[in-house]
Coordinates of C-alpha atoms and ligand atoms in Angstrom, one line a residue:
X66 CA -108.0 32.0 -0.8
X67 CA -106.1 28.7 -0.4
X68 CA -107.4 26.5 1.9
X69 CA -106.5 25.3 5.5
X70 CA -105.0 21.6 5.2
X71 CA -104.9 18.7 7.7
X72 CA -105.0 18.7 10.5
X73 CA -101.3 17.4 10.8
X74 CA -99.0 16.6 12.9
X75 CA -95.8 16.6 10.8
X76 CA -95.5 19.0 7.9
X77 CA -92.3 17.5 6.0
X78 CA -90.9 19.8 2.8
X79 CA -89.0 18.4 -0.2
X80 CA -90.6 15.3 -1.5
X81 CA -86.5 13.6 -2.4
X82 CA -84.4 10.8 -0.5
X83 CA -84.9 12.2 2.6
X84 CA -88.2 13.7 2.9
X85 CA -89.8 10.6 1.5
X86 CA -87.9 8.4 4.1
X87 CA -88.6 10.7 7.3
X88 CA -92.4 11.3 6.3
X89 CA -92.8 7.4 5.4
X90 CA -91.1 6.4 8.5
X91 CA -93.0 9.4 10.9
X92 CA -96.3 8.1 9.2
X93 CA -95.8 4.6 10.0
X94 CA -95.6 5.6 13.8
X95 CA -99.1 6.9 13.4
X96 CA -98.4 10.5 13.1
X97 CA -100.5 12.3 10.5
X98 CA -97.8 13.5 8.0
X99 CA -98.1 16.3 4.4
X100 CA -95.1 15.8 2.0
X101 CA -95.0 18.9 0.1
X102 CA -92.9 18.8 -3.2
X103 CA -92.9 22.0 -5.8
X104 CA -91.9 19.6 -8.7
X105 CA -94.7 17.8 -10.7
X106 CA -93.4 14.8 -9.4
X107 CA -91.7 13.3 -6.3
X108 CA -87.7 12.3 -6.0
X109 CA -86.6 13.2 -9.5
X110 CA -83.2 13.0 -8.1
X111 CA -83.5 9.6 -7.2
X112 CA -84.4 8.6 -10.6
X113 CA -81.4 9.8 -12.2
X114 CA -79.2 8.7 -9.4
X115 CA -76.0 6.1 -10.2
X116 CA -76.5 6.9 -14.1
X117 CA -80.3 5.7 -13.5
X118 CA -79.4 2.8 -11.4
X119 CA -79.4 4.4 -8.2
X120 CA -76.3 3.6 -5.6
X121 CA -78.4 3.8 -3.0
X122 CA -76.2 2.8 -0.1
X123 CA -72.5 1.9 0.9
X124 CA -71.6 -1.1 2.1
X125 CA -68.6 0.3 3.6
X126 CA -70.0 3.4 4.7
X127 CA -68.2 5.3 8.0
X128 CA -68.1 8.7 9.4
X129 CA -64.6 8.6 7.6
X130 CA -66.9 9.3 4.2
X131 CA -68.4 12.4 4.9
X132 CA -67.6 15.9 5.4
X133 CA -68.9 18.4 7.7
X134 CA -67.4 21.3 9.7
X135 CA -68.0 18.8 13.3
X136 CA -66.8 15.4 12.0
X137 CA -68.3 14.0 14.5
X138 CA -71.9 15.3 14.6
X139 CA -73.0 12.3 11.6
X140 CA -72.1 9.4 14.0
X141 CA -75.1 8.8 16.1
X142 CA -77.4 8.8 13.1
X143 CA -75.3 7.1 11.1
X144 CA -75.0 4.4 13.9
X145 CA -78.9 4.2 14.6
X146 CA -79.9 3.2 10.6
X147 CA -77.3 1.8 8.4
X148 CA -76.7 -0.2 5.3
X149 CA -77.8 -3.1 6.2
X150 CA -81.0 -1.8 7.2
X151 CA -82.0 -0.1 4.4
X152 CA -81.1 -3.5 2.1
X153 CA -83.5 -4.8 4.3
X154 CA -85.8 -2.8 3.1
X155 CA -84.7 -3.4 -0.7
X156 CA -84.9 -6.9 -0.2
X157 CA -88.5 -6.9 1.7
X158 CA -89.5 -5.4 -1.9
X159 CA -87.8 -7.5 -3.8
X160 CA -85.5 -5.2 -5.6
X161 CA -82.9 -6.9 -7.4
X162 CA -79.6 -5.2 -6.9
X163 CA -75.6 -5.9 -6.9
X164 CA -72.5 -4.7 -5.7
X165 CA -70.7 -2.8 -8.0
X166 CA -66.8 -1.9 -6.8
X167 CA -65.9 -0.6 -3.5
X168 CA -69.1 -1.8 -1.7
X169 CA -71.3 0.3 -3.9
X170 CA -75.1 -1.0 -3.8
X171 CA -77.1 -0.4 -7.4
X172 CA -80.7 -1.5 -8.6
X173 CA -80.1 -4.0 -11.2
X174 CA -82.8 -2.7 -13.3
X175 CA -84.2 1.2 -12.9
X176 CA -83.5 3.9 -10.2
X177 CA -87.6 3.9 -10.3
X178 CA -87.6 0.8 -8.2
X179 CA -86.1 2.5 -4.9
X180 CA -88.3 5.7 -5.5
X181 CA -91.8 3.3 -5.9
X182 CA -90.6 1.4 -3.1
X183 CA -90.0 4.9 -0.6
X184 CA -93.5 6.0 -2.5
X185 CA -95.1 2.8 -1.2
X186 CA -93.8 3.1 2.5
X187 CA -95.3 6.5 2.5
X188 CA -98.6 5.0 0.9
X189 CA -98.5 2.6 4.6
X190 CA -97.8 5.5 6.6
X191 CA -100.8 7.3 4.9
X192 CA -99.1 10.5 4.3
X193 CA -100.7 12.9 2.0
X194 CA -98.1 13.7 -0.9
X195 CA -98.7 17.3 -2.3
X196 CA -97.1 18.1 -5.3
X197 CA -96.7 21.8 -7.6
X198 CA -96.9 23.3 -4.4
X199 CA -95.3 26.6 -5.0
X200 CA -94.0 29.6 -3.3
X201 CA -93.1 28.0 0.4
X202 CA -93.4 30.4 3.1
X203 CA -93.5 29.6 7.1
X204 CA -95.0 31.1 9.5
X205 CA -94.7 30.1 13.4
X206 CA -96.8 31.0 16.0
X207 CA -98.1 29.3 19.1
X208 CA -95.6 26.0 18.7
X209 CA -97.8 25.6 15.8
X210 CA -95.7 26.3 11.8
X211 CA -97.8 27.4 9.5
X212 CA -96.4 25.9 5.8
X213 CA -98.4 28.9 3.3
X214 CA -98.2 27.8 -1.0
X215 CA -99.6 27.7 -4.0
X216 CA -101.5 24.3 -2.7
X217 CA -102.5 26.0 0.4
X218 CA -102.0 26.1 4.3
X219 CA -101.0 23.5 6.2
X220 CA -100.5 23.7 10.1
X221 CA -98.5 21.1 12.5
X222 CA -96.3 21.6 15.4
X223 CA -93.6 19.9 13.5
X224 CA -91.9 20.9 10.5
X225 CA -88.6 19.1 8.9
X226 CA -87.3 20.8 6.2
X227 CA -85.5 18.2 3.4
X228 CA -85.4 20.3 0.5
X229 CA -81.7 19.7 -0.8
X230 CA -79.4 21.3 -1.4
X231 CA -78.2 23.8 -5.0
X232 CA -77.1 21.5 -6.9
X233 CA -78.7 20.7 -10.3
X234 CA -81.0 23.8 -10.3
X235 CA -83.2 22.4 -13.3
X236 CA -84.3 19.4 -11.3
X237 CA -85.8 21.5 -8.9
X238 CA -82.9 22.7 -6.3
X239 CA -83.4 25.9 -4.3
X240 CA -81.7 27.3 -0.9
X241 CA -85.3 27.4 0.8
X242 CA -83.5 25.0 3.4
X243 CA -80.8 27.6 4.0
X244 CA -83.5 30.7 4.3
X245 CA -85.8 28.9 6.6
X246 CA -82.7 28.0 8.3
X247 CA -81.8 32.0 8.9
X248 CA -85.1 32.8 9.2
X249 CA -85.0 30.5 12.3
X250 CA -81.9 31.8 13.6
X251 CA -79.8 28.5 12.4
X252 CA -76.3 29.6 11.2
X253 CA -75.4 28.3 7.8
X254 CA -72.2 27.0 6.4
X255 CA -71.6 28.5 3.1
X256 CA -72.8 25.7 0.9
X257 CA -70.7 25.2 -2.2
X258 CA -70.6 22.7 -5.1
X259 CA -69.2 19.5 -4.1
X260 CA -68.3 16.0 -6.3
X261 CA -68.0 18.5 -9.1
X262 CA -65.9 18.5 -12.2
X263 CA -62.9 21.1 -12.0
X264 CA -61.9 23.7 -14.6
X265 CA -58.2 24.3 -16.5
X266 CA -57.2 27.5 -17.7
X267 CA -54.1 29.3 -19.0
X268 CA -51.8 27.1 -19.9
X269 CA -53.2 24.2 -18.2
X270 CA -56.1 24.3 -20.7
X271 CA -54.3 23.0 -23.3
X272 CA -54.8 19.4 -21.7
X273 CA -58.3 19.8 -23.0
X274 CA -57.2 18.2 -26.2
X275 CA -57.1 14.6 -24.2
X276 CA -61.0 15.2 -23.9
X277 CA -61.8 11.7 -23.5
X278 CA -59.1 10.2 -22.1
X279 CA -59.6 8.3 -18.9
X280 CA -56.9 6.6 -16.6
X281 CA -56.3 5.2 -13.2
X282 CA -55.3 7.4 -11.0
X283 CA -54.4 8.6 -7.4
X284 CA -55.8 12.3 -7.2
X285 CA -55.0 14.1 -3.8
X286 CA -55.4 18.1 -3.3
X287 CA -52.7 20.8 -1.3
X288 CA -49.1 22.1 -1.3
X289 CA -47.4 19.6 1.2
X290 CA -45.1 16.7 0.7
X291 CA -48.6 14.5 1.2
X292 CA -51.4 15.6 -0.2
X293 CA -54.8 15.6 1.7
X294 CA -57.3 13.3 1.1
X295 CA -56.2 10.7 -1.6
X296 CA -58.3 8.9 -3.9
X297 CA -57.3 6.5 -6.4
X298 CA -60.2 5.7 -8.7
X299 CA -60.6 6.9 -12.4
X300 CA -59.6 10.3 -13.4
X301 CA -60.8 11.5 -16.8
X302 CA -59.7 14.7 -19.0
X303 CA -62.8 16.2 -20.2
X304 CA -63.5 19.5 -22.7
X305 CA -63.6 22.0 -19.8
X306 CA -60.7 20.7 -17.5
X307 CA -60.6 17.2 -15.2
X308 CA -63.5 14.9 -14.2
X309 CA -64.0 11.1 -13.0
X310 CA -64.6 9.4 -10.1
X311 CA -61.0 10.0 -8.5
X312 CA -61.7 14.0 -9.3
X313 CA -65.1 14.2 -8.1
X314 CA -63.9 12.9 -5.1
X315 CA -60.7 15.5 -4.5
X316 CA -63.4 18.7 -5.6
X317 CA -65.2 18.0 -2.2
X318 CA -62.1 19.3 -0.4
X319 CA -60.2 21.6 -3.2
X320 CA -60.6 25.4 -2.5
X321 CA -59.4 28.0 -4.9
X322 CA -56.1 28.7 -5.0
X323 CA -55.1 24.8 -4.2
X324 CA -53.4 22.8 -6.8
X325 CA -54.4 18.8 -7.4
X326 CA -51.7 16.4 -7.0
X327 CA -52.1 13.7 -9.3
X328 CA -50.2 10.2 -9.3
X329 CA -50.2 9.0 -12.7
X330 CA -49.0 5.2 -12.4
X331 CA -49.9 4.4 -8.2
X332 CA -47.3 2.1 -7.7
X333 CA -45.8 1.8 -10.7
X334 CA -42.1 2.6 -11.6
X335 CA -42.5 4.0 -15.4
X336 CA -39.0 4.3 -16.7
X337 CA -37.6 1.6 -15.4
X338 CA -36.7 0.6 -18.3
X339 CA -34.7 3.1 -19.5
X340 CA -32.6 2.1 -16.3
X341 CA -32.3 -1.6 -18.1
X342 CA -28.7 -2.1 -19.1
X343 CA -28.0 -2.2 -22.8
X344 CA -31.5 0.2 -23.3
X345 CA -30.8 3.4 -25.7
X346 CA -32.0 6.3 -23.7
X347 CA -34.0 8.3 -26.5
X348 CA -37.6 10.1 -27.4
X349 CA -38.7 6.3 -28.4
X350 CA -37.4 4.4 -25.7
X351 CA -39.2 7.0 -23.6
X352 CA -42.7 7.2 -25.1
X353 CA -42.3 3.4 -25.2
X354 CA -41.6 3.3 -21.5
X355 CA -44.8 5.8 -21.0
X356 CA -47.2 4.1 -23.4
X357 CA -46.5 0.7 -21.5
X358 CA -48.0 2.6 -18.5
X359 CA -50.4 5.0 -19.4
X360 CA -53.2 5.4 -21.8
X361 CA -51.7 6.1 -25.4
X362 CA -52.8 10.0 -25.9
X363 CA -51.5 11.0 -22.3
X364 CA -48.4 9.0 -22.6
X365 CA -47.5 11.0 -25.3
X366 CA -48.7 14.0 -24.4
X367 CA -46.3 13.3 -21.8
X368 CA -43.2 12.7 -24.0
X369 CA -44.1 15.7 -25.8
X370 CA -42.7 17.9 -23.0
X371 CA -39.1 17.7 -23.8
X372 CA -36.4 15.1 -23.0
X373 CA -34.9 14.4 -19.3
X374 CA -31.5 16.8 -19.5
X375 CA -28.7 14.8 -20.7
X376 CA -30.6 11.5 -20.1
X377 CA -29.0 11.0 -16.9
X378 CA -30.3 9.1 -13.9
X379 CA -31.0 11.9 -11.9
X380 CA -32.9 13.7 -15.0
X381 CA -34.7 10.2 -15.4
X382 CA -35.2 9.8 -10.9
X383 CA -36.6 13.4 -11.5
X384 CA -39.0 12.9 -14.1
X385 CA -40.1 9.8 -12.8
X386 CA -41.1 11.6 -9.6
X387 CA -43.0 14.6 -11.5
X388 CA -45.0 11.6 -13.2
X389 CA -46.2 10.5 -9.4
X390 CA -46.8 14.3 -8.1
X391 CA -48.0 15.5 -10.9
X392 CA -49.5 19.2 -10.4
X393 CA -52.7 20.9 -11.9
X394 CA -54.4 23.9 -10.8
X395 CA -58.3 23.9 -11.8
X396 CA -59.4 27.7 -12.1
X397 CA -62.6 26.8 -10.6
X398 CA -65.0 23.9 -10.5
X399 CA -68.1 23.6 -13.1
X400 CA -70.6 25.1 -10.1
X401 CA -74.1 23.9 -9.1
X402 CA -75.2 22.7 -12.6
X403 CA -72.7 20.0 -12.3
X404 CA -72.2 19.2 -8.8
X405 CA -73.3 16.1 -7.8
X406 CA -74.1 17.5 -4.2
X407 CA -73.7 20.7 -2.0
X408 CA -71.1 20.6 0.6
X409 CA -72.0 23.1 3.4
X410 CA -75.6 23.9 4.6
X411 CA -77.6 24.1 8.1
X412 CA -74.8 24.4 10.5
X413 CA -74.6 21.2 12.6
X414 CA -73.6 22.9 15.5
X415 CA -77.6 24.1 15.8
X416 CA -78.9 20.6 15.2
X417 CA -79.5 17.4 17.9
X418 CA -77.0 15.0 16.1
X419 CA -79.3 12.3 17.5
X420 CA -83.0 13.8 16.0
X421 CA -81.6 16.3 13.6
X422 CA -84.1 18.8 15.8
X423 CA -83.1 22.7 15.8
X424 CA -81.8 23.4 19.2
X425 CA -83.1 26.4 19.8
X426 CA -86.5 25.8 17.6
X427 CA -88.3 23.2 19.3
X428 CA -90.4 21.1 16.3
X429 CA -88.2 22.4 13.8
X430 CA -85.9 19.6 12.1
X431 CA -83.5 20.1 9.2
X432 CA -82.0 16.2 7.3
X433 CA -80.3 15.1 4.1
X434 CA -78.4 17.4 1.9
X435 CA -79.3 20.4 3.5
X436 CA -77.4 19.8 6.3
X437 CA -73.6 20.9 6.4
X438 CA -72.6 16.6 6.3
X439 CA -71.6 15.8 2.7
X440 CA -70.6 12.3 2.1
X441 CA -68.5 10.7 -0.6
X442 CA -68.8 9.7 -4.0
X443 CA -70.2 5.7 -3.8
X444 CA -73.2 6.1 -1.8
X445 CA -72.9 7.7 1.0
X446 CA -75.0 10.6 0.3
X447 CA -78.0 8.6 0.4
X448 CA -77.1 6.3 2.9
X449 CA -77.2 10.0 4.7
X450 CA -80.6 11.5 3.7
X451 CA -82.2 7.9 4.5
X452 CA -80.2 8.1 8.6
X453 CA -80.3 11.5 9.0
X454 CA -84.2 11.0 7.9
X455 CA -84.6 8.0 9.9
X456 CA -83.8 9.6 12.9
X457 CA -85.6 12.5 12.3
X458 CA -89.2 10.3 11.4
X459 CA -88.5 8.2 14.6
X460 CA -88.4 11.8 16.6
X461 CA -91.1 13.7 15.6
Ligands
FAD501 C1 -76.8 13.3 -11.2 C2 -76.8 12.9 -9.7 C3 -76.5 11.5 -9.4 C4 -76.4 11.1 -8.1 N1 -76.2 9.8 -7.8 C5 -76.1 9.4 -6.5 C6 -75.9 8.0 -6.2 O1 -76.0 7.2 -7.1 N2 -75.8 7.7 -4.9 C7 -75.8 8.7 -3.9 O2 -75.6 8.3 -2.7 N3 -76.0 9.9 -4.2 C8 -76.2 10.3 -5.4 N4 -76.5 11.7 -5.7 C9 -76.7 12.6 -4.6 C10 -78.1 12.4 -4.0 O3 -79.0 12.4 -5.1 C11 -78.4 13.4 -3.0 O4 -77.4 13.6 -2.1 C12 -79.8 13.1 -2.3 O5 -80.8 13.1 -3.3 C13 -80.1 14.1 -1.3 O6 -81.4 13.9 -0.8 P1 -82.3 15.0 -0.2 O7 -83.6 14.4 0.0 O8 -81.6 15.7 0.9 O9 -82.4 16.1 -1.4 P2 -83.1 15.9 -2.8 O10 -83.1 14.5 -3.2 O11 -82.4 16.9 -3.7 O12 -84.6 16.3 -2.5 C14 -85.0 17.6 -2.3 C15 -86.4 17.8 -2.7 O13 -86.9 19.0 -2.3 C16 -87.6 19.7 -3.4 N5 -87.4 21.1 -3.2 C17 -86.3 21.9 -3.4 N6 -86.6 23.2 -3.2 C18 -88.0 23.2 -2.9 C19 -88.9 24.3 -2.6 N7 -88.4 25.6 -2.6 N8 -90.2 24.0 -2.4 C20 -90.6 22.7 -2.4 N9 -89.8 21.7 -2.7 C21 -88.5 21.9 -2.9 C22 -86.8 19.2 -4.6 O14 -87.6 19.3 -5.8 C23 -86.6 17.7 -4.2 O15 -87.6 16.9 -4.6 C24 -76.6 12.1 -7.0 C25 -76.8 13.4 -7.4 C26 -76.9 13.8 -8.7 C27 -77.2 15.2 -9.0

């Protein structure tokens, strides 16, 4: 028979970005706190974070960067612990770090600094870190939850639940959040890869054969005249379909069905000129004109599709226009083994936007991924397991 843990007064599950912050920061106020991870270790995540660097906050960082069914529900805890305050925390530990592009915060040296430092915050706060602690089930009765696994029983009157989301099932992912969730009566958004690389199929495939190829670009997704939600970072063709920064990005808000509307040269006029008097309007002129603009394999994969009728103006007005509203349409996206997060989750609309406490489930507190708030690529999505932790740890 396992035994009977604790006592405790926090029982926190998921041992990641946000379970290490809330338990550190719960402990630290006195309260008696078990972290209980399945892996053999804690935040494996964090460790391979930002390509092992870990960019582990956003200077920049606003409601603007996140997405959720309520827009609005992210605010207050986004308000209460930001940035700044977790660079504090960087800095009181003396982790050397630098801003990379668009106010995106890295470790200079290893991702394994941020996670030792959250380990050592949760050393001050005394909480007892469980690990291979297998088969979760809850229980709750008397205002009391009763955590049962394979590392045995552990009571408290509250429980937060940070285990993640589905994304990158062979670290460790699972949808426990979203079945205690249901279990608990919480509604649940259907979570779905997000920050993923997208698929091409039929004809579209054969741009497979750039495989490599990377280019700046502005990457939007829908049907209309403007696309929604515009991005213009990297985009990069890869062996299954379309990847990169600028793509990642667009995923979080594609649904089947919707084409990607890509701008090729932002800015840029690219056969201009062929519109210089004197200039022979031909195949070369025309790869010319496209190679001065765009990476050499694209540019003339792009001249490979046939010459502007007649070589007129409007022929040339009208290709230059396809070259800026370029269309794709991904048959799917490469799913929770590649997807950098999980949109969707716990439904916000049954969470306290300021504690991130169940409504209805007094004690009962859902933070990080699992909730339905899913930020952007740069950041964001730890800047929200550590606030969405924070100000669950300053609430229990
Ligand atoms: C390759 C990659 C790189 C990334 N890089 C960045 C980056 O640089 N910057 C950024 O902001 N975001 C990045 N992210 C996203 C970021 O890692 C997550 O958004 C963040 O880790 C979410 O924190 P969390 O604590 O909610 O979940 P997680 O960090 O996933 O932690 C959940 C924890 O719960 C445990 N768990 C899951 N199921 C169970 C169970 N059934 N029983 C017990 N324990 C369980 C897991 O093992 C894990 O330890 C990256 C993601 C990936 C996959």
């Amino acid at each position: 028979m396992p035994s009977i843990q604790g006592p405790f007064d926090v029982v926190v599950l998921g041992a990641g970005a946000a379970g290490l912050m809330c338990a550190a920061v719960a402990g630290q106020r006195g309260k008696r706190v078990a972290l209980i991870e399945h892996n053999a270790q804690p935040g494996r995540k964090i460790l391979i974070s930002g390509g092992g660097r870990c960019n582990f906050t956003n200077i920049h960082c606003t409601p603007a960067n996140f997405l959720s069914s309520n827009p609005h529900f992210a605010k207050s805890a986004l308000s209460l612990y930001q940035p700044r305050h977790f660079l504090e925390l960087v800095e009181r530990f003396r982790i050397p770090w630098h801003e990379k592009t668009l106010g995106q915060l890295f470790c200079d040296g290893s991702a394994r600094a941020i996670l030792d430092m959250l380990l050592g915050e949760c050393e001050r706060g005394q909480v007892e870190l469980v690990v291979n602690a297998r088969a979760i089930r809850v229980e709750r009765a008397s205002r009391m939850f009763r955590v049962h696994c394979s590392a045995g029983e552990f009571a408290a009157e509250a429980l937060v639940v940070a285990t993640g989301g589905l994304s990158i099932p062979k670290m460790g992912a699972t949808g426990l959040a979203y079945d205690l969730a249901r279990q608990f009566g919480l509604r649940v958004v259907e979570p779905r890869p997000a920050l993923v690389p997208l698929v091409l199929g039929g004809e579209e495939a054969g741009w497979t054969s750039l495989t490599g190829v990377s280019t700046d670009a502005l990457v939007g997704v829908g049907r209309t005249q403007f696309p929604r939600n515009q991005f213009r970072e990297k985009l990069l063709f890869t062996h299954r379909g379309l990847s990169g920064p600028a793509v990642l990005q667009a995923s979080s808000y594609w649904s089947a069905g919707e084409p990607l509307v890509i701008d090729f040269a932002p800015g840029t006029k690219v056969l201009a000129p062929l519109f210089a008097q004197g200039t022979r309007r031909d195949a070369s002129t025309l790869r010319q004109a496209l190679r001065s603009a765009l990476p050499q394999r694209l540019a003339d994969r792009m001249a490979s599709i046939g010459a502007p009728e007649g070589w007129t103006n409007a022929a040339l007005e009208a290709r230059e226009r396809h070259l800026h509203r370029w269309e794709f349409h991904p048959v799917g996206t490469e799913g929770f083994e590649k997807a950098e997060v999980t949109a969707g989750g716990v439904d916000t609309a049954d969470l306290n936007s300021r504690t991130m406490e169940a409504r209805a489930v007094p004690g009962l507190f859902f933070i990080g991924e699992a909730v339905d708030v899913t930020g952007h690529l740069g950041g964001f999505n730890f800047q929200w397991a550590w606030a969405s932790a924070v100000a669950a740890g300053r609430a229990v």
